[in-house]
Structure formats: structure tokens, C-alpha cells
């Protein structure tokens, strides 16, 4: 089992707040790893660290390593745009740009230098098909992405992330702002996408974790309590705290 | 009990009357001012007044030079202040990693907006006209206005940059966009309505400014090309108003200019509102 993404003794502080404590976790290729745990446990922080999106926040200090295909992403020689091109992010709230659907999808490829109209057309279609929304929007690619429903917007954001042909897809509670039908569409999509991508999701929803993930990692107070096969975590958790959480005793 | 409630009713009614009176007086003053200026000023606006310069031989008034000078100084100031102010605002809002420095700069710009314009005029004269030897003209006057308006442009631009949702920035960066690409493609297009509104209001301040220009651009009333006007004493419309009223004791001409300035101000304010609305809708 090859880990595409791996953290080793990862520690993170927001000022004095020790938000991640010595987290070592492997995220294997072509699998869905779900990060679970109560609010404020550090799972979102952990996810953002994998893409170096925490760089945006002032006062953050990080120790330890995050290895993407064996390279430490905090190495000064690693270009953060290179990293984010290979490790894409879908955010909790759908955040399409206020542009046309087409321009949203083409944003990433254009950023990385794709200019040809034909090539862009192909990428846009492929990405929208990949995110299972092509049939719904193919006749209105020039319309504003903001005219779509929340669920459609989130799939546009997934398509936008796919358009730069990433290797890893990080999803931060990508369905928490959506209705049940849109949620199930996106869950089906995740199952489909893992054939081509390595996926890490943050979820509050235990059913969702069991439905879509192959592996689970349970966080509590910044610590990684337990990680393993989803089936094992949900049937025979090794740690009492994991058991308490998944059976709904807190969180 | 009844007694109290009666008192309260009277108190309520009295207070409401007082507030009504405040509103009435405010409106009345405004209407009176506008009506008075237009009533006495509009008659003085003739084609000759607008299209010639003052002639002592023919004994005619004309404000063409002042109209041109006003346009020159708007053009010159805006060409400098716009890139400078928007650039500074982008730096402060999007780039400045040193939050303390940014806070100091923000405080400084805020303070600068409150300084009386005549102080800008005085310092501008000492620095641009005398120390740098530019003399009276659009160059010294325009640069003085740049210093004066810069904080306003920085503030309005910053305010509109801050209204762009953080999620757009995260989305762009998450796709591997560099900072400048993010600013150019996602942040600026969504802040442009605020920037345009700020610019139009800045033009309004230029048109209305007199104190800062008396010492720096001068009061000249001869038609010049933009190039000549740079270092030749060049009075704008507001300055001309002062000159006509004070030096020539020609109140009729001053009122005609006042009417023109009021129309321009109205046009500018309407334009700012419309531009802001139109650009917002486009998104």
C-alpha cells in the first residue's frame, strides 16, 4: 500500500493554541480517507495543512513533515503553486467565482498556461463530465456559475479542481451546506473519482464516512486518536474514545 | 397616572415637532442655496461666457481657460493618483505581511483624509512650487491634489477590496494561482465598482477644491495647451469663482460659475451612483 500523502510528527500552533499534536498519518493512493471528529478537533486544520492553505493565516507555526510522493511540502524548494496544482481543494461552502461556468473551469488551466481555445474546450467538457454535471450545464456554459443551485455549484467547484488534473483531492465538509439529494450525488461522485484520484475528506457525518471512505482517521483535541480501515474503526474501534464518538456519546 | 401619560404624550409630540423642524430647516437651507445660486447664476451663463477668455479690451468675461484648466488638473491628478492609490491599497490589503506596518499606514491615510486642504496647499507650495522650482501651474497643483486625494483613493479601494469574499481568494490560491494572478482575476474585478465610485468622488473633490490650488496651480485665466499649463499659472473653475468674486468684485460671474460647479457636482454624484450600480449588476 503506497501512501501518496503522509504526515510525520506534524505539529501546528495558531499562536499559543496547539491545534495539531504530533499527527502521523498515511493516506494511500486511490482510496478515500475520511477525517472524523468533533468540531474543533483539528481535522479541518489538518486537511488545510496538506495543501498549505494555512500559510494564509498569520501566526501559524508548523513543525514536522508532510510528504507528498516523498517530498516534504514545507521544503523551501517546493513551489506552493506546484503543490496546489497536484493537491486540489474543494471547500466547505461552494465558492465558484462570479464568472461564467466555462471561465470557472478554465481558471486553473489558464493559470497554468493553457491558452488554446480547443484545448480549453476539451478540458472544460472533460472536467464537467468528471464531476457529473456536464449534462446539466452543457447548454449554458456562458451563464454565470452563481445562477446554479448550491449542489450544482459544489460540483462546479469539484470540476474546477479536476481541471488542473490533480493527483489528490481534498474535500473540507464538501456536502455540509447541501441538501440530501445533492449530497448523495456528490457521494456517488467521490466513489467514482477515487478510481483516478487519491481523496481525503473531512466529514461530520458518520453515515457519510461509512458510505464513502475506505479508511478513517479519528481526531480529538488536535490528536490523532486512531486511524485504520473504515470497517474496523466502525465495528471494532481500538480506542474507547473512538467508540464513544462513533456511537454518538459526544461530539 | 392619567396626568403622567398626558405629560408623556405632550413630551412625545413636542419632541417629534422639534425633529420635524430640524428636518424642515435642513431642507429649506439646501433648497434656498440651490435656488438662489441658480436664480442669480444661470442668467450669466452664455455661450460667450463659456467659450472665450476674459477680455479687458472688450470688457467681456469668459471662463474657457478655467474649464480647460479644470480638465487638465483632473486628468493629470487622476493619471498619477489612480495607479498609486490602487496599488497602495492592494499592497496593504492583499500583500502586507507585517500587520503592524499596515495598521500604521492605514492610520496615517485615515488621518490625512481629515487634514484641511489649505494645509496641503501651503506645503505643496513650499515643496513643489519653491523647493522643486515648478512654479505655479498644473504640475505643482496636480501633485498637491495627488497628495491630498491619495488617502481617499486608498481608503475607498481598501474598503471595496475587503468586500470581496475570502472564499474567492482561497478558491484561486487552491487552484495554484499566484498572488498577483489571484488579485488580478478574482479580487480586482469584484472590487472595481467601489474603485470607480471612489475615483468619481475624487474627481468631485478636485473640481470643488480651491484652497489647495490657490497657492500651487495659481489663478491664471489664459487659454494654454496642457503642456504650457503645466508650469503656467492656471486657475480652475473653483479658483476662478474666488477670483471673480474677490478680485474683480464681479458677483454675477462668480454666481454663474457657482451654478456651473453645482451642475457638475450633481452630474458627478449621479455618475458615481450609476457607475457603482451598473458595475455591480454586471457581476
Coordinates of C-alpha atoms in Angstrom, one line a residue, chain A residues 23-248:
Chain A
X23 CA 0.0 13.7 13.9
X24 CA 1.4 10.9 11.8
X25 CA -1.0 9.6 9.2
X26 CA -0.7 7.8 5.8
X27 CA -3.2 8.5 3.1
X28 CA -2.9 5.7 0.4
X29 CA -3.4 6.2 -3.3
X30 CA -6.8 5.6 -4.9
X31 CA -8.6 5.4 -1.6
X32 CA -10.9 7.7 0.3
X33 CA -9.5 8.7 3.7
X34 CA -12.1 10.3 5.9
X35 CA -11.1 12.6 8.8
X36 CA -13.7 12.5 11.5
X37 CA -14.0 14.0 15.0
X38 CA -16.0 16.7 16.9
X39 CA -15.9 20.4 15.9
X40 CA -12.6 22.0 16.8
X41 CA -10.7 18.7 16.9
X42 CA -8.2 19.8 14.2
X43 CA -9.4 17.7 11.3
X44 CA -10.0 20.8 9.0
X45 CA -6.7 22.3 10.1
X46 CA -5.0 19.0 9.2
X47 CA -6.7 19.0 5.8
X48 CA -5.7 22.6 5.1
X49 CA -2.1 21.9 6.1
X50 CA -1.9 19.2 3.4
X51 CA -2.4 21.9 0.8
X52 CA -0.5 24.6 2.7
X53 CA -3.7 26.7 2.8
X54 CA -2.8 27.5 6.4
X55 CA 0.0 29.7 5.1
X56 CA -2.6 32.4 4.6
X57 CA -3.3 32.7 8.3
X58 CA -0.9 34.9 10.3
X59 CA 0.7 33.5 13.4
X60 CA 0.7 29.8 12.3
X61 CA 3.7 27.7 13.2
X62 CA 4.3 24.2 11.9
X63 CA 6.7 21.5 12.8
X64 CA 7.1 18.0 11.4
X65 CA 6.7 16.9 7.9
X66 CA 4.0 16.5 5.2
X67 CA 5.3 14.2 2.5
X68 CA 3.6 14.3 -0.9
X69 CA 5.0 11.5 -3.0
X70 CA 8.0 11.5 -0.8
X71 CA 8.7 15.2 -0.9
X72 CA 8.3 17.4 2.2
X73 CA 5.9 20.1 1.1
X74 CA 7.4 22.6 3.6
X75 CA 10.8 22.3 1.9
X76 CA 11.7 25.8 0.8
X77 CA 12.4 24.4 -2.7
X78 CA 8.8 23.3 -3.1
X79 CA 6.8 25.8 -5.0
X80 CA 3.4 26.2 -3.4
X81 CA 1.6 26.6 -6.7
X82 CA 3.2 23.3 -7.9
X83 CA 1.9 21.7 -4.7
X84 CA -1.6 23.1 -5.1
X85 CA -1.8 22.1 -8.7
X86 CA -1.3 18.5 -7.6
X87 CA -3.2 18.6 -4.4
X88 CA -6.6 20.2 -5.1
X89 CA -9.1 21.5 -2.6
X90 CA -12.8 21.7 -2.5
X91 CA -14.1 23.9 0.2
X92 CA -17.0 23.6 2.7
X93 CA -19.1 26.2 1.1
X94 CA -19.4 26.2 -2.7
X95 CA -17.2 29.1 -3.9
X96 CA -17.5 29.4 -7.6
X97 CA -16.0 32.6 -8.9
X98 CA -18.6 35.2 -10.1
X99 CA -17.8 34.3 -13.8
X100 CA -19.3 32.1 -16.4
X101 CA -19.3 28.3 -15.8
X102 CA -16.8 27.9 -18.6
X103 CA -14.4 30.5 -17.1
X104 CA -14.7 28.9 -13.7
X105 CA -13.5 25.6 -15.0
X106 CA -10.9 27.2 -17.3
X107 CA -9.5 29.2 -14.5
X108 CA -7.0 26.6 -13.3
X109 CA -5.7 25.5 -16.7
X110 CA -5.3 29.2 -17.8
X111 CA -3.4 29.8 -14.6
X112 CA -1.0 27.1 -15.6
X113 CA -0.6 28.4 -19.1
X114 CA -3.2 26.7 -21.2
X115 CA -4.3 29.2 -23.8
X116 CA -5.7 27.3 -26.8
X117 CA -9.4 27.5 -27.2
X118 CA -9.8 24.0 -28.4
X119 CA -7.7 22.6 -25.7
X120 CA -9.6 24.6 -23.1
X121 CA -12.9 23.4 -24.6
X122 CA -11.8 19.8 -24.1
X123 CA -10.6 20.3 -20.6
X124 CA -13.9 22.1 -19.6
X125 CA -16.0 19.3 -21.0
X126 CA -13.9 16.5 -19.5
X127 CA -13.8 18.2 -16.1
X128 CA -17.6 18.8 -16.1
X129 CA -18.2 15.2 -17.1
X130 CA -15.8 14.1 -14.4
X131 CA -17.8 16.0 -11.8
X132 CA -21.1 14.6 -13.2
X133 CA -22.6 17.9 -14.1
X134 CA -21.9 18.2 -17.8
X135 CA -25.5 17.2 -18.9
X136 CA -27.0 19.8 -16.6
X137 CA -24.9 22.7 -17.8
X138 CA -23.7 22.0 -21.3
X139 CA -26.2 24.3 -22.8
X140 CA -25.4 27.3 -20.6
X141 CA -21.6 27.3 -20.2
X142 CA -21.6 31.0 -20.8
X143 CA -24.0 31.7 -17.9
X144 CA -22.8 32.8 -14.5
X145 CA -21.9 30.0 -12.2
X146 CA -23.7 31.8 -9.5
X147 CA -27.0 31.1 -11.2
X148 CA -26.8 27.4 -10.3
X149 CA -28.1 25.7 -7.2
X150 CA -25.8 25.1 -4.3
X151 CA -25.4 21.4 -5.1
X152 CA -24.6 22.3 -8.7
X153 CA -22.2 25.0 -7.6
X154 CA -20.3 22.5 -5.5
X155 CA -20.0 20.1 -8.4
X156 CA -18.7 23.1 -10.5
X157 CA -16.1 23.6 -7.8
X158 CA -15.2 19.9 -8.0
X159 CA -14.9 20.2 -11.8
X160 CA -12.8 23.3 -11.4
X161 CA -10.4 21.4 -9.1
X162 CA -10.3 18.5 -11.6
X163 CA -9.5 20.8 -14.5
X164 CA -5.9 21.2 -13.3
X165 CA -5.6 17.4 -13.3
X166 CA -4.6 17.0 -9.7
X167 CA -3.3 13.9 -8.1
X168 CA -5.0 14.3 -4.7
X169 CA -8.4 15.9 -4.0
X170 CA -9.0 17.3 -0.5
X171 CA -12.6 18.0 0.4
X172 CA -13.5 20.0 3.5
X173 CA -17.0 19.0 4.5
X174 CA -17.9 19.5 0.9
X175 CA -21.5 18.4 1.4
X176 CA -22.4 20.0 4.7
X177 CA -24.0 23.0 3.1
X178 CA -26.1 20.9 0.6
X179 CA -29.4 19.2 0.6
X180 CA -29.7 15.4 0.8
X181 CA -30.1 14.8 -3.0
X182 CA -27.1 16.9 -3.9
X183 CA -25.2 15.2 -1.1
X184 CA -25.9 11.8 -2.4
X185 CA -24.9 12.9 -5.9
X186 CA -21.5 14.1 -4.6
X187 CA -21.0 10.9 -2.6
X188 CA -21.6 8.9 -5.7
X189 CA -19.1 11.1 -7.4
X190 CA -16.5 10.6 -4.7
X191 CA -16.8 6.8 -5.1
X192 CA -16.3 7.3 -8.9
X193 CA -13.4 9.8 -8.5
X194 CA -11.3 7.6 -6.3
X195 CA -10.5 5.4 -9.3
X196 CA -8.4 8.2 -10.7
X197 CA -7.6 10.3 -7.6
X198 CA -6.5 10.0 -4.1
X199 CA -9.1 11.6 -1.9
X200 CA -9.1 13.0 1.6
X201 CA -12.4 14.2 3.1
X202 CA -13.4 15.9 6.3
X203 CA -16.9 15.0 7.4
X204 CA -19.1 15.5 10.4
X205 CA -21.5 12.9 9.1
X206 CA -20.7 9.3 10.4
X207 CA -23.0 7.7 7.8
X208 CA -21.2 9.5 5.1
X209 CA -17.8 8.3 6.4
X210 CA -19.0 4.7 6.4
X211 CA -20.6 5.1 2.9
X212 CA -17.7 6.7 1.0
X213 CA -14.4 6.1 2.8
X214 CA -12.0 3.2 2.8
X215 CA -10.0 4.5 5.7
X216 CA -10.9 6.7 8.7
X217 CA -8.8 8.8 11.0
X218 CA -10.4 10.0 14.2
X219 CA -9.2 13.3 15.7
X220 CA -9.8 14.6 19.2
X221 CA -8.4 17.8 20.7
X222 CA -5.7 18.0 18.0
X223 CA -4.6 14.5 18.5
X224 CA -4.9 11.6 16.0
X225 CA -6.6 9.0 18.3
X226 CA -7.0 6.2 15.8
X227 CA -6.7 5.5 12.1
X228 CA -7.4 2.4 10.1
X229 CA -9.8 0.7 7.7
X230 CA -13.3 2.3 8.0
X231 CA -14.9 -1.1 8.6
X232 CA -12.6 -1.8 11.5
X233 CA -13.0 1.7 13.0
X234 CA -16.7 1.4 13.0
X235 CA -17.0 -2.2 14.1
X236 CA -14.1 -2.8 16.5
X237 CA -12.6 0.5 17.4
X238 CA -9.4 0.0 19.4
X239 CA -9.7 3.2 21.5
X240 CA -12.5 3.8 23.9
X241 CA -12.7 7.5 22.8
X242 CA -13.3 6.5 19.2
X243 CA -16.1 4.1 20.3
X244 CA -17.7 6.9 22.3
X245 CA -17.6 9.3 19.4
X246 CA -18.9 7.0 16.7
X247 CA -21.7 5.7 18.9
X248 CA -22.7 9.3 19.4

